[in-house]
Every structure is written in C-alpha cells, then in structure tokens.
C-alpha cells in the first residue's frame, strides 16, 4: 500500500492491465556535463565575460530566467502605453493634415499649381505614418526611451499647421 503522499498521484484503476500500452521507452542518455553545447552559458549581474566567445554569454535575471544575447526584452507596461498613446497622436496628426489640407485647398491653389499642391498634400498626409513606422523599425534594438524620444521628436516636427492655424471650421484671413 502506498503512503498518503502518493495518493494524489494515483487514480483507482491505474493498475488495470488492459491499460498497458507497451514497454516503457528506454531513457535517453544524459548529456555530459563538460559539453559546452549542452547548457547555455550565462552570468549573473555584476559579472562580465571576456575572451573567446564572450559575446555568446547570456545574463541571469533576478527571477532566475536566462536572457541570451540577441533576444529582445519585452517592453514594459509604461512603454507599451506610451507607444499606444503616441500611435494615437500620430493617427490624429494624419487626420489633421487631411482636414487642414482639404480646408486650404482652394486658397493654396492661387499660390501653387494644382499638381504641386496635390503632391505636397499627400506627402504631408503620409509623413506621420512614415515617421512612426521608420522610428519604430529603426529603434527595435534600442532602449525604450530612445524609441519614445524619436517618436516625440516626430510629433514636434509634424504638427499639422494648416489644421492648427485654420481649424476644421475656420476661415483663412485675406
């Protein structure tokens, strides 16, 4: 009879011979401990690997997980929220360029040819999308604050001035 500790691991009928599906598979041989490919090499914080193959040494986190070189760390909650808010503002900037550009179309065509205005209008409309995508892709391996800084710099540069100055319902002073 098994002890009380093993009761949770058993079910009545476990010893039924009709449930036997065959002989147990032989156990795989254990990898030798001196084989360098058997386990990833990692050091805790405060230690630095030097010498041959030092670039392949990982880092042991405080929770015991191993982060190998080349693996990206996930974004924090604050960085994800900031990224979402900035993406929303870039979307609003795109809409602002559309609304402001359409609003100024009649007035601007007195100064610029219609073809030139349309080219500039569509470049201005896609500029926020291109900036966001470029900053997001080019800062994949950078720290989160670098990505956020590049996106904030784009917000400063890509303000939809026609919408800000004229508004959705305002008129151009002549």
mmCIF file of C-alpha atoms in Angstrom:
data_model
loop_
_atom_site.group_PDB
_atom_site.id
_atom_site.type_symbol
_atom_site.label_atom_id
_atom_site.label_comp_id
_atom_site.label_asym_id
_atom_site.label_seq_id
_atom_site.Cartn_x
_atom_site.Cartn_y
_atom_site.Cartn_z
ATOM 1 C CA UNK A 1 0.000 0.000 0.000
ATOM 2 C CA UNK A 2 1.284 3.433 -0.895
ATOM 3 C CA UNK A 3 1.673 6.264 1.579
ATOM 4 C CA UNK A 4 -0.613 9.264 1.931
ATOM 5 C CA UNK A 5 1.833 11.401 -0.079
ATOM 6 C CA UNK A 6 1.335 9.241 -3.183
ATOM 7 C CA UNK A 7 -2.470 9.166 -3.017
ATOM 8 C CA UNK A 8 -2.792 12.380 -5.001
ATOM 9 C CA UNK A 9 -0.743 10.822 -7.797
ATOM 10 C CA UNK A 10 -2.915 7.703 -8.157
ATOM 11 C CA UNK A 11 -6.332 7.015 -9.559
ATOM 12 C CA UNK A 12 -8.357 3.888 -8.887
ATOM 13 C CA UNK A 13 -7.864 1.574 -11.824
ATOM 14 C CA UNK A 14 -4.299 2.681 -12.553
ATOM 15 C CA UNK A 15 -3.124 -0.893 -12.165
ATOM 16 C CA UNK A 16 -5.551 -2.238 -14.789
ATOM 17 C CA UNK A 17 -3.520 -4.474 -17.156
ATOM 18 C CA UNK A 18 -5.714 -3.569 -20.155
ATOM 19 C CA UNK A 19 -4.392 -0.009 -19.993
ATOM 20 C CA UNK A 20 -0.797 -1.138 -20.584
ATOM 21 C CA UNK A 21 0.246 0.229 -23.986
ATOM 22 C CA UNK A 22 3.599 -1.497 -24.186
ATOM 23 C CA UNK A 23 7.012 -1.475 -22.699
ATOM 24 C CA UNK A 24 8.453 1.757 -21.451
ATOM 25 C CA UNK A 25 10.850 3.518 -23.802
ATOM 26 C CA UNK A 26 14.465 3.499 -22.718
ATOM 27 C CA UNK A 27 15.635 6.726 -21.118
ATOM 28 C CA UNK A 28 17.765 9.000 -23.279
ATOM 29 C CA UNK A 29 21.376 9.174 -22.202
ATOM 30 C CA UNK A 30 22.195 12.263 -20.208
ATOM 31 C CA UNK A 31 24.418 14.840 -21.880
ATOM 32 C CA UNK A 32 27.881 15.045 -20.414
ATOM 33 C CA UNK A 33 28.364 17.996 -18.085
ATOM 34 C CA UNK A 34 31.590 19.092 -19.750
ATOM 35 C CA UNK A 35 29.878 19.512 -23.145
ATOM 36 C CA UNK A 36 29.693 23.314 -23.739
ATOM 37 C CA UNK A 37 26.717 22.963 -26.103
ATOM 38 C CA UNK A 38 24.609 21.147 -23.503
ATOM 39 C CA UNK A 39 23.640 24.231 -21.487
ATOM 40 C CA UNK A 40 23.644 27.924 -22.349
ATOM 41 C CA UNK A 41 26.364 29.850 -20.576
ATOM 42 C CA UNK A 42 25.077 32.765 -18.528
ATOM 43 C CA UNK A 43 26.424 35.048 -15.830
ATOM 44 C CA UNK A 44 24.538 36.986 -13.134
ATOM 45 C CA UNK A 45 24.540 40.788 -12.987
ATOM 46 C CA UNK A 46 27.871 42.250 -11.988
ATOM 47 C CA UNK A 47 29.953 39.721 -13.926
ATOM 48 C CA UNK A 48 31.394 40.348 -17.375
ATOM 49 C CA UNK A 49 32.566 37.660 -19.760
ATOM 50 C CA UNK A 50 35.867 38.299 -21.522
ATOM 51 C CA UNK A 51 37.848 36.386 -24.091
ATOM 52 C CA UNK A 52 36.875 33.973 -26.833
ATOM 53 C CA UNK A 53 33.089 33.574 -27.352
ATOM 54 C CA UNK A 54 32.312 36.192 -24.677
ATOM 55 C CA UNK A 55 29.624 37.631 -26.977
ATOM 56 C CA UNK A 56 27.610 34.410 -26.653
ATOM 57 C CA UNK A 57 27.368 34.559 -22.850
ATOM 58 C CA UNK A 58 23.881 35.324 -21.573
ATOM 59 C CA UNK A 59 22.646 37.119 -18.465
ATOM 60 C CA UNK A 60 20.821 35.614 -15.493
ATOM 61 C CA UNK A 61 17.925 37.794 -14.367
ATOM 62 C CA UNK A 62 16.870 38.266 -10.737
ATOM 63 C CA UNK A 63 13.944 35.852 -11.189
ATOM 64 C CA UNK A 64 16.329 33.110 -12.402
ATOM 65 C CA UNK A 65 15.477 33.329 -16.093
ATOM 66 C CA UNK A 66 18.292 33.382 -18.631
ATOM 67 C CA UNK A 67 18.421 36.065 -21.352
ATOM 68 C CA UNK A 68 20.769 35.138 -24.166
ATOM 69 C CA UNK A 69 22.401 37.766 -26.404
ATOM 70 C CA UNK A 70 20.263 38.718 -29.373
ATOM 71 C CA UNK A 71 16.998 38.065 -27.536
ATOM 72 C CA UNK A 72 14.890 41.173 -27.193
ATOM 73 C CA UNK A 73 13.471 42.027 -23.827
ATOM 74 C CA UNK A 74 9.728 42.709 -23.861
ATOM 75 C CA UNK A 75 8.543 46.287 -23.455
ATOM 76 C CA UNK A 76 7.355 47.370 -20.048
ATOM 77 C CA UNK A 77 3.748 48.305 -19.434
ATOM 78 C CA UNK A 78 4.608 52.003 -19.319
ATOM 79 C CA UNK A 79 6.488 51.784 -22.634
ATOM 80 C CA UNK A 80 3.582 49.948 -24.262
ATOM 81 C CA UNK A 81 1.127 52.559 -23.013
ATOM 82 C CA UNK A 82 3.356 55.399 -24.217
ATOM 83 C CA UNK A 83 3.736 53.692 -27.589
ATOM 84 C CA UNK A 84 -0.045 53.322 -27.898
ATOM 85 C CA UNK A 85 -0.696 56.940 -26.966
ATOM 86 C CA UNK A 86 1.941 58.156 -29.423
ATOM 87 C CA UNK A 87 0.477 55.959 -32.178
ATOM 88 C CA UNK A 88 -2.928 57.520 -31.492
ATOM 89 C CA UNK A 89 -1.483 61.032 -31.680
ATOM 90 C CA UNK A 90 0.227 60.170 -34.979
ATOM 91 C CA UNK A 91 -3.130 58.962 -36.300
ATOM 92 C CA UNK A 92 -4.720 62.244 -35.204
ATOM 93 C CA UNK A 93 -1.907 64.144 -36.932
ATOM 94 C CA UNK A 94 -2.621 62.250 -40.154
ATOM 95 C CA UNK A 95 -6.297 63.158 -39.884
ATOM 96 C CA UNK A 96 -5.334 66.755 -39.062
ATOM 97 C CA UNK A 97 -3.223 67.005 -42.223
ATOM 98 C CA UNK A 98 -6.117 65.646 -44.283
ATOM 99 C CA UNK A 99 -8.703 68.027 -42.808
ATOM 100 C CA UNK A 100 -6.396 71.070 -42.807
ATOM 101 C CA UNK A 101 -5.131 70.388 -46.304
ATOM 102 C CA UNK A 102 -8.606 69.985 -47.763
ATOM 103 C CA UNK A 103 -9.713 73.138 -45.986
ATOM 104 C CA UNK A 104 -6.861 75.166 -47.516
ATOM 105 C CA UNK A 105 -7.089 73.650 -50.987
ATOM 106 C CA UNK A 106 -8.955 76.484 -52.636
ATOM 107 C CA UNK A 107 -6.774 79.227 -51.173
ATOM 108 C CA UNK A 108 -3.455 77.429 -51.698
ATOM 109 C CA UNK A 109 -4.112 76.786 -55.381
ATOM 110 C CA UNK A 110 -3.861 80.524 -56.037
ATOM 111 C CA UNK A 111 -0.208 80.327 -54.974
ATOM 112 C CA UNK A 112 0.803 76.825 -56.133
ATOM 113 C CA UNK A 113 -0.138 74.771 -59.174
ATOM 114 C CA UNK A 114 -2.851 72.155 -58.528
ATOM 115 C CA UNK A 115 -0.440 69.286 -59.288
ATOM 116 C CA UNK A 116 2.161 70.677 -56.880
ATOM 117 C CA UNK A 117 -0.466 71.166 -54.210
ATOM 118 C CA UNK A 118 -1.751 67.597 -54.550
ATOM 119 C CA UNK A 119 1.789 66.190 -54.332
ATOM 120 C CA UNK A 120 2.581 68.257 -51.235
ATOM 121 C CA UNK A 121 -0.802 67.420 -49.699
ATOM 122 C CA UNK A 122 -0.345 63.638 -49.987
ATOM 123 C CA UNK A 123 3.260 63.803 -48.815
ATOM 124 C CA UNK A 124 2.094 65.721 -45.760
ATOM 125 C CA UNK A 125 -0.673 63.174 -45.123
ATOM 126 C CA UNK A 126 1.652 60.156 -45.210
ATOM 127 C CA UNK A 127 4.538 61.865 -43.347
ATOM 128 C CA UNK A 128 3.271 60.946 -39.827
ATOM 129 C CA UNK A 129 2.729 57.316 -40.834
ATOM 130 C CA UNK A 130 6.167 57.088 -42.436
ATOM 131 C CA UNK A 131 7.858 58.718 -39.431
ATOM 132 C CA UNK A 132 6.138 56.401 -36.948
ATOM 133 C CA UNK A 133 6.943 53.286 -38.981
ATOM 134 C CA UNK A 134 10.548 54.303 -39.576
ATOM 135 C CA UNK A 135 11.195 55.234 -35.950
ATOM 136 C CA UNK A 136 9.556 52.002 -34.772
ATOM 137 C CA UNK A 137 11.576 49.780 -37.108
ATOM 138 C CA UNK A 138 14.925 51.525 -36.723
ATOM 139 C CA UNK A 139 14.768 51.534 -32.903
ATOM 140 C CA UNK A 140 13.873 47.852 -32.458
ATOM 141 C CA UNK A 141 17.141 47.008 -30.726
ATOM 142 C CA UNK A 142 17.443 50.304 -28.836
ATOM 143 C CA UNK A 143 16.257 51.120 -25.351
ATOM 144 C CA UNK A 144 12.619 52.107 -24.902
ATOM 145 C CA UNK A 145 13.473 55.740 -24.061
ATOM 146 C CA UNK A 146 15.307 56.109 -27.392
ATOM 147 C CA UNK A 147 12.234 54.885 -29.287
ATOM 148 C CA UNK A 148 9.937 57.192 -27.313
ATOM 149 C CA UNK A 149 12.323 60.147 -27.879
ATOM 150 C CA UNK A 150 12.367 59.576 -31.641
ATOM 151 C CA UNK A 151 8.578 59.417 -31.725
ATOM 152 C CA UNK A 152 8.195 62.578 -29.619
ATOM 153 C CA UNK A 153 10.659 64.387 -31.917
ATOM 154 C CA UNK A 154 8.438 63.413 -34.848
ATOM 155 C CA UNK A 155 5.404 64.859 -33.087
ATOM 156 C CA UNK A 156 7.203 68.176 -32.695
ATOM 157 C CA UNK A 157 8.244 68.242 -36.355
ATOM 158 C CA UNK A 158 4.994 67.014 -37.923
ATOM 159 C CA UNK A 159 2.400 69.269 -36.294
ATOM 160 C CA UNK A 160 -0.452 69.721 -38.802
ATOM 161 C CA UNK A 161 -0.132 73.515 -39.057
ATOM 162 C CA UNK A 162 -2.983 74.022 -41.545
ATOM 163 C CA UNK A 163 -5.369 72.418 -39.078
ATOM 164 C CA UNK A 164 -3.886 74.216 -36.084
ATOM 165 C CA UNK A 165 -3.911 77.661 -37.710
ATOM 166 C CA UNK A 166 -7.199 77.448 -39.610
ATOM 167 C CA UNK A 167 -9.043 74.706 -37.810
ATOM 168 C CA UNK A 168 -11.752 72.470 -39.148
ATOM 169 C CA UNK A 169 -14.342 75.266 -39.458
ATOM 170 C CA UNK A 170 -12.233 78.447 -39.502
ATOM 171 C CA UNK A 171 -11.550 80.629 -42.498
ATOM 172 C CA UNK A 172 -8.321 81.976 -43.865
ATOM 173 C CA UNK A 173 -7.902 85.683 -43.246
ATOM 174 C CA UNK A 174 -7.347 87.500 -46.519
#
